[in-house]
Coordinates of C-alpha atoms and ligand atoms in Angstrom, one line a residue:
X448 CA -88.5 7.3 29.5
X449 CA -85.3 9.1 29.3
X450 CA -85.7 12.4 29.4
X451 CA -86.5 14.5 26.3
X452 CA -84.4 17.5 25.1
X453 CA -85.3 20.4 27.9
X454 CA -84.0 23.0 24.6
X455 CA -87.1 21.2 23.1
X456 CA -89.3 21.4 26.1
X457 CA -88.9 24.6 27.3
X458 CA -90.4 26.3 24.2
X459 CA -94.4 27.4 24.1
X460 CA -95.6 26.4 20.8
X461 CA -96.1 30.0 18.9
X462 CA -99.6 32.2 20.1
X463 CA -99.9 33.9 16.4
X464 CA -100.5 30.8 15.0
X465 CA -102.0 29.4 17.3
X466 CA -104.6 31.5 16.8
X467 CA -104.8 30.9 13.4
X468 CA -105.8 27.7 14.0
X469 CA -108.4 28.7 17.3
X470 CA -109.9 31.2 13.9
X471 CA -109.8 28.1 11.6
X472 CA -112.2 25.3 14.1
X473 CA -114.8 28.1 14.5
X474 CA -114.8 28.6 10.8
X475 CA -114.7 25.1 10.2
X476 CA -117.9 24.8 13.3
X477 CA -119.9 27.2 10.8
X478 CA -119.2 30.5 12.8
X479 CA -119.0 33.2 12.3
X480 CA -115.8 34.1 13.6
X481 CA -113.7 37.4 12.2
X482 CA -110.0 36.7 11.8
X483 CA -107.2 39.3 12.8
X484 CA -104.8 36.9 14.5
X485 CA -101.8 36.1 12.1
X486 CA -100.7 38.0 9.5
X487 CA -100.8 36.2 6.4
X488 CA -101.6 38.4 3.4
X489 CA -105.3 38.0 2.0
X490 CA -104.6 38.4 -1.8
X491 CA -103.2 34.5 -3.6
X492 CA -100.1 35.5 -5.0
X493 CA -99.7 36.5 -9.0
X494 CA -100.0 34.5 -11.2
X495 CA -96.5 35.5 -13.2
X496 CA -95.4 33.8 -9.6
X497 CA -97.2 31.0 -9.8
X498 CA -96.6 30.7 -13.1
X499 CA -92.7 30.1 -12.4
X500 CA -93.1 27.4 -9.9
X501 CA -95.5 26.0 -12.8
X502 CA -92.3 25.8 -15.3
X503 CA -90.4 25.0 -12.8
X504 CA -92.3 21.8 -12.2
X505 CA -92.2 20.9 -16.3
X506 CA -89.2 21.6 -16.9
X507 CA -88.1 19.3 -14.4
X508 CA -86.2 21.5 -11.7
X509 CA -86.9 18.9 -9.4
X510 CA -83.6 17.7 -7.4
X511 CA -81.0 19.1 -5.2
X512 CA -79.7 22.7 -6.0
X513 CA -76.9 24.6 -3.5
X514 CA -78.4 24.5 0.2
X515 CA -78.5 27.9 -0.4
X516 CA -79.9 27.9 -3.1
X517 CA -79.1 28.9 -7.2
X518 CA -77.6 31.4 -8.6
X519 CA -80.4 32.2 -10.6
X520 CA -82.3 33.1 -6.7
X521 CA -79.8 34.2 -5.5
X522 CA -79.1 37.1 -8.4
X523 CA -83.0 37.8 -8.0
X524 CA -82.0 38.8 -4.8
X525 CA -79.1 40.2 -5.3
X526 CA -80.7 43.2 -7.7
X527 CA -84.2 43.3 -5.7
X528 CA -81.6 44.5 -2.3
X529 CA -80.2 47.0 -4.9
X530 CA -83.0 48.5 -6.3
X531 CA -85.0 48.2 -3.3
X532 CA -82.0 48.7 -1.0
X533 CA -79.3 50.4 -2.7
X534 CA -76.9 48.1 -0.9
X535 CA -74.9 46.0 -3.1
X536 CA -75.1 42.7 -2.3
X537 CA -72.8 39.4 -3.7
X538 CA -74.7 36.2 -5.5
X539 CA -71.9 34.3 -2.5
X540 CA -73.7 36.6 0.7
X541 CA -76.9 35.5 0.3
X542 CA -77.9 32.4 1.9
X543 CA -82.3 31.0 0.5
X544 CA -84.0 28.9 3.1
X545 CA -86.8 28.1 3.9
X546 CA -88.9 31.1 4.9
X547 CA -87.2 34.3 7.3
X548 CA -88.4 32.0 10.3
X549 CA -86.1 29.5 8.8
X550 CA -83.6 32.3 8.2
X551 CA -83.3 34.3 11.8
X552 CA -83.6 31.0 13.1
X553 CA -80.4 29.3 11.1
X554 CA -78.3 32.8 11.6
X555 CA -79.0 32.7 15.1
X556 CA -77.5 29.1 15.0
X557 CA -74.7 30.3 14.0
X558 CA -73.8 33.3 15.7
X559 CA -73.9 32.3 19.2
X560 CA -72.7 29.9 21.9
X561 CA -74.3 29.1 24.8
X562 CA -75.0 32.0 26.6
X563 CA -74.6 34.1 24.8
X564 CA -77.1 37.6 25.2
X565 CA -79.5 38.9 22.5
X566 CA -80.9 43.0 22.5
X567 CA -84.5 43.3 22.0
X568 CA -86.4 45.6 22.1
X569 CA -89.7 44.5 23.2
X570 CA -93.1 44.7 21.9
X571 CA -91.2 41.7 19.9
X572 CA -92.3 39.0 17.6
X573 CA -92.8 36.1 19.0
X574 CA -90.8 33.8 16.8
X575 CA -87.7 35.5 18.0
X576 CA -87.6 34.7 22.0
X577 CA -88.1 30.9 21.5
X578 CA -85.2 30.8 18.4
X579 CA -82.9 32.4 20.9
X580 CA -83.3 30.4 23.6
X581 CA -83.3 27.3 21.0
X582 CA -79.9 28.7 19.9
X583 CA -78.3 28.4 23.5
X584 CA -79.4 32.4 23.8
X585 CA -80.0 34.6 26.6
X586 CA -82.4 37.3 25.1
X587 CA -81.9 40.5 27.2
X588 CA -85.6 43.4 26.6
X589 CA -84.8 46.8 26.0
X590 CA -88.9 48.0 27.1
X591 CA -90.0 50.7 23.9
X592 CA -93.8 51.2 25.0
X593 CA -96.1 53.9 22.8
X594 CA -94.5 56.4 24.8
X595 CA -91.9 56.2 22.9
X596 CA -93.4 55.6 19.7
X597 CA -92.2 51.7 20.3
X598 CA -88.6 52.9 19.4
X599 CA -85.6 52.0 21.6
X600 CA -83.3 54.7 21.7
X601 CA -79.1 55.3 21.0
X602 CA -79.5 55.2 25.1
X603 CA -81.1 52.0 26.2
X604 CA -79.2 50.0 23.7
X605 CA -75.6 51.0 24.9
X606 CA -76.7 50.0 28.4
X607 CA -78.3 46.8 27.4
X608 CA -75.1 45.7 25.8
X609 CA -72.3 43.2 28.4
X610 CA -69.5 41.4 27.3
X611 CA -71.4 38.5 26.9
X612 CA -74.3 40.7 24.2
X613 CA -73.5 38.8 19.8
X614 CA -76.0 40.8 18.8
X615 CA -79.3 42.9 18.8
X616 CA -82.6 41.7 16.9
X617 CA -83.9 44.9 14.9
X618 CA -87.0 44.1 13.2
X619 CA -88.2 47.4 10.9
X620 CA -90.3 47.5 10.1
X621 CA -91.7 46.1 13.4
X622 CA -94.3 43.2 13.9
X623 CA -96.5 44.2 15.5
X624 CA -96.3 47.4 16.4
X625 CA -96.1 49.1 12.5
X626 CA -93.5 50.9 13.9
X627 CA -90.5 52.6 11.3
X628 CA -87.1 53.6 12.4
X629 CA -86.0 56.7 9.9
X630 CA -82.9 56.5 8.3
X631 CA -81.1 59.3 11.5
X632 CA -83.3 57.1 14.3
X633 CA -82.1 54.2 12.9
X634 CA -77.8 55.3 12.2
X635 CA -77.9 56.1 16.0
X636 CA -79.1 52.3 16.5
X637 CA -76.3 51.1 14.1
X638 CA -73.5 54.2 15.5
X639 CA -73.9 52.1 18.7
X640 CA -73.9 48.4 16.9
X641 CA -70.3 48.5 15.7
X642 CA -68.6 50.9 18.3
X643 CA -69.4 47.6 21.0
X644 CA -68.8 45.8 18.4
X645 CA -72.5 43.5 18.3
X646 CA -74.2 42.2 15.1
X647 CA -78.1 43.2 14.0
X648 CA -79.9 40.7 12.9
X649 CA -82.3 42.9 10.4
X650 CA -84.7 42.2 9.9
X651 CA -86.8 44.2 6.7
X652 CA -89.1 40.9 5.6
X653 CA -92.1 44.2 6.0
X654 CA -90.1 46.8 3.9
X655 CA -92.5 47.0 1.4
X656 CA -95.5 47.8 3.5
X657 CA -94.4 51.9 4.4
X658 CA -96.8 54.3 4.1
X659 CA -97.5 57.8 3.7
X660 CA -95.0 57.8 1.2
X661 CA -92.1 57.6 3.6
X662 CA -88.6 56.7 2.2
X663 CA -87.4 52.9 4.1
X664 CA -83.7 52.5 4.9
X665 CA -82.3 49.6 5.3
X666 CA -79.8 49.2 7.9
X667 CA -77.2 47.2 5.8
X668 CA -76.9 50.5 3.3
X669 CA -75.9 52.5 6.2
X670 CA -72.1 51.8 5.6
X671 CA -69.3 49.4 5.6
X672 CA -69.2 49.3 8.8
X673 CA -72.5 48.4 9.1
X674 CA -72.4 45.9 7.1
X675 CA -69.9 44.2 8.2
X676 CA -71.5 43.7 10.9
X677 CA -75.5 42.9 9.4
X678 CA -76.9 39.3 9.4
X679 CA -80.0 40.5 6.5
X680 CA -83.3 38.6 7.1
X681 CA -85.8 38.8 4.3
X682 CA -88.1 36.8 2.4
X683 CA -91.3 36.6 -0.1
X684 CA -94.0 35.9 2.4
X685 CA -94.8 39.4 3.0
X686 CA -94.4 40.9 0.1
X687 CA -95.6 38.7 -2.8
X688 CA -98.4 37.4 -0.8
X689 CA -95.8 33.7 -0.4
X690 CA -96.5 32.5 2.5
X691 CA -97.1 28.9 1.5
X692 CA -94.3 28.8 -0.7
X693 CA -91.1 29.3 2.3
X694 CA -89.0 30.8 1.0
X695 CA -86.5 33.6 2.9
X696 CA -82.5 34.5 2.7
X697 CA -80.1 35.8 4.7
X698 CA -77.1 38.5 3.2
X699 CA -74.2 38.5 5.3
X700 CA -70.5 38.8 5.4
X701 CA -68.9 35.5 3.1
X702 CA -67.9 34.2 6.3
X703 CA -71.4 34.4 7.9
X704 CA -73.5 32.7 4.8
X705 CA -70.4 30.2 5.0
X706 CA -71.2 29.1 8.1
X707 CA -74.9 29.0 7.3
X708 CA -75.4 27.2 3.7
X709 CA -72.8 24.7 6.0
X710 CA -75.3 24.9 8.4
X711 CA -78.3 24.8 6.2
X712 CA -76.6 21.1 4.0
X713 CA -77.1 19.7 7.7
X714 CA -80.5 20.2 8.2
X715 CA -82.8 20.7 5.3
X716 CA -79.9 20.6 1.8
X717 CA -81.6 23.5 -0.1
X718 CA -85.6 25.1 0.1
X719 CA -88.2 23.4 -2.7
X720 CA -86.8 24.2 -6.5
X721 CA -90.5 24.9 -7.1
X722 CA -90.0 27.5 -4.4
X723 CA -86.8 28.7 -5.2
X724 CA -87.8 28.9 -8.9
X725 CA -91.2 31.4 -8.7
X726 CA -89.3 33.2 -5.8
X727 CA -86.9 34.4 -8.6
X728 CA -89.4 35.7 -10.7
X729 CA -90.9 38.0 -7.7
X730 CA -87.6 39.2 -7.3
X731 CA -87.0 40.5 -10.7
X732 CA -90.8 40.1 -12.8
X733 CA -93.0 43.4 -12.3
X734 CA -93.5 44.7 -9.0
X735 CA -96.7 45.7 -9.9
X736 CA -98.4 43.4 -7.9
X737 CA -96.7 45.2 -4.2
X738 CA -97.4 48.6 -5.4
X739 CA -101.0 47.3 -5.9
X740 CA -101.7 45.4 -2.3
X741 CA -99.1 48.3 -0.7
X742 CA -102.5 50.2 -1.4
X743 CA -104.7 48.4 0.2
X744 CA -102.7 47.7 3.4
X745 CA -102.2 51.2 4.1
X746 CA -106.8 52.1 2.9
X747 CA -106.8 49.0 5.7
X748 CA -105.0 50.5 7.5
X749 CA -106.0 54.3 7.1
X750 CA -109.9 53.0 7.9
X751 CA -109.3 50.4 11.1
X752 CA -107.0 53.6 13.3
X753 CA -110.0 56.0 13.1
X754 CA -112.6 53.2 14.0
X755 CA -110.7 52.3 16.6
X756 CA -109.3 55.8 18.3
X757 CA -113.4 57.1 17.9
X758 CA -114.3 54.1 20.4
X759 CA -114.5 55.0 24.2
X760 CA -111.5 53.9 26.4
X761 CA -109.1 51.9 23.6
X762 CA -106.4 53.6 21.1
X763 CA -103.7 53.0 19.2
X764 CA -100.8 54.6 17.3
X765 CA -101.6 55.0 14.0
X766 CA -98.7 52.5 12.7
X767 CA -96.5 53.6 9.5
X768 CA -95.2 49.9 8.4
X769 CA -96.5 46.1 8.1
X770 CA -99.6 45.5 8.8
X771 CA -100.6 45.3 12.4
X772 CA -102.2 48.0 14.8
X773 CA -101.6 47.4 19.0
X774 CA -104.3 48.7 20.4
X775 CA -104.0 49.8 23.6
X776 CA -105.6 48.6 26.7
X777 CA -104.8 51.0 29.5
X778 CA -108.6 52.1 30.0
X779 CA -109.7 49.0 29.6
X780 CA -107.5 47.2 32.5
X781 CA -109.3 46.3 35.7
X782 CA -113.2 46.7 34.3
X783 CA -115.4 44.6 33.1
X784 CA -117.3 43.6 30.2
X785 CA -120.3 41.3 29.9
X786 CA -118.8 39.6 33.3
X787 CA -115.8 38.8 32.1
X788 CA -113.1 40.6 34.7
X789 CA -110.5 41.9 31.9
X790 CA -106.4 41.8 33.8
X791 CA -104.4 40.9 31.0
X792 CA -104.2 41.1 27.5
X793 CA -105.5 37.3 27.8
X794 CA -108.7 38.1 29.3
X795 CA -109.2 40.9 26.9
X796 CA -108.8 38.9 23.6
X797 CA -109.9 35.8 25.6
X798 CA -113.6 37.9 26.6
X799 CA -113.8 39.1 23.0
X800 CA -113.6 35.6 20.6
X801 CA -116.0 34.4 23.3
X802 CA -119.1 37.1 23.3
X803 CA -117.6 38.9 19.8
X804 CA -115.7 35.5 18.3
X805 CA -113.2 37.9 16.4
X806 CA -109.2 36.8 17.0
X807 CA -106.9 38.6 17.8
X808 CA -103.8 38.2 19.8
X809 CA -102.7 39.1 23.5
X810 CA -100.2 41.3 23.5
X811 CA -98.1 39.4 26.2
X812 CA -97.2 37.4 22.9
X813 CA -95.2 40.0 22.6
X814 CA -94.1 40.4 26.1
X815 CA -96.1 43.5 26.0
X816 CA -99.6 43.2 28.4
X817 CA -101.1 46.1 28.0
X818 CA -101.8 45.7 24.0
X819 CA -103.7 43.5 21.8
X820 CA -102.8 42.9 18.3
X821 CA -104.8 43.0 15.7
X822 CA -103.8 42.0 12.0
X823 CA -105.0 44.3 8.8
X824 CA -103.8 41.3 6.3
X825 CA -107.6 40.9 5.6
X826 CA -110.4 42.4 3.6
X827 CA -111.9 45.9 4.4
X828 CA -115.8 43.9 5.0
X829 CA -114.3 41.8 7.8
X830 CA -112.1 45.1 9.3
X831 CA -115.5 46.8 8.8
X832 CA -117.3 43.5 11.1
X833 CA -115.0 43.6 13.2
X834 CA -115.3 47.1 14.1
X835 CA -118.1 47.0 15.0
X836 CA -118.1 44.4 17.2
X837 CA -115.0 46.0 19.0
X838 CA -117.5 49.1 19.5
X839 CA -120.2 46.9 20.1
X840 CA -118.1 45.2 23.3
X841 CA -116.7 47.8 24.8
X842 CA -120.5 50.3 24.8
X843 CA -120.6 47.4 27.3
X844 CA -117.5 48.2 29.5
X845 CA -118.7 48.1 33.1
Ligands
LIG770 N1 -90.0 38.6 11.0 C1 -91.7 39.0 11.5 C2 -91.2 40.3 12.1 C3 -92.9 37.9 11.3 O1 -94.1 38.8 11.0 C4 -93.0 36.8 10.2 C5 -93.8 36.3 9.7 N2 -94.2 35.4 9.8 C6 -91.6 36.2 9.9 C7 -90.1 36.9 9.7 C8 -91.4 35.1 8.7 O2 -91.6 34.3 7.3 P1 -91.9 33.6 6.1 O3 -90.9 32.4 7.7 O4 -93.4 33.4 6.5 O5 -90.8 34.1 6.2
LIG771 N1 -96.0 36.9 11.2 C1 -97.0 36.6 11.3 C2 -97.6 36.9 12.1 O1 -96.7 37.4 13.1 C3 -97.3 34.8 11.0 C4 -97.6 33.9 11.9 C5 -96.3 32.9 12.2 O2 -95.7 32.8 11.6 O3 -95.9 33.6 13.1 O4 -98.8 36.5 13.1

């Protein structure tokens, strides 16, 4: 048989999705498993949004739309960006796709030439690194551990840029760390990107989830120069509990958006019409449900962080956004728990799921082996049990 694609053969499967499958399998076998692996809101999609989807079916909105989405959807996206992020985009600058993951992938496909470098702050979300490689690019890592609040500095960014650098992927608030850049920090990074003329792929999918009454700043709101360099990526999955509907979008200068639309026209020929109608309702309808979910996430974060930091040998920073906690393993590494030697984040996550049936994601998936990621996008009862089991497990540390 002929050799299969080298690019495809080199892709590692998504470990966040793999851990979710493992958890679901354990549940299906009747085990008392607890899932903190995948970052997926446990809430149901709000009824008004579901009804918009049902209405779209009844009204026969069941045919192809423009490849980059309906005018109705694009206008609702522009409205939300204006109201929430203080940025003005025209519908011609918006391209909807089948999830923010898809939008990110298409954006990279449209920006990169073979050998182009893309700067990636570490810890990074698992899919970025593979998507860069799938697009012929080379990821260039910039380290930001908990000692620097999981944030890269403008000096680090500047030092990482070469004449091959095409873009940086900046995820704010961050998956997996939950950190949020302040306006000043963001401005300093944006200044470097503009001065060195690199694109900013700004993944702001968690922008609705910033806690402690802190404001969120969209990088595109920092001025025309910055906006001209930015490809904003967002979607409905996290803010509206719509992971299965698969709608994401890019907002970018019209010439970039045109390329993205052309690319989409030959790959998906538009996202599902039913999902587009539901997403339009999500963006333009009442935002009350977003506030309700936000309050629940904040309470869960507070509880999880307090419990975790009360346990010896492990710790975490208090994340300011998204719905993840990075648990630091420095005090556990090189030791054993119930006969399991802990030499890596994968060792810990594997021992923990075997012994206590608690699924978490090893930090190695995010380029950060000193940590394990917990998602608190699950109910309080599960979080309570998860923390109890963590406490019991860590007591057996030798
Ligand atoms: N970006 C980040 C940082 C994420 O955590 C996710 C979650 N899967 C996505 C993008 C993609 O979201 P979706 O494709 O469900 O819109
Ligand atoms: N973004 C979520 C996570 O990191 C969902 C899983 C995925 O799309 O990889 O867990």
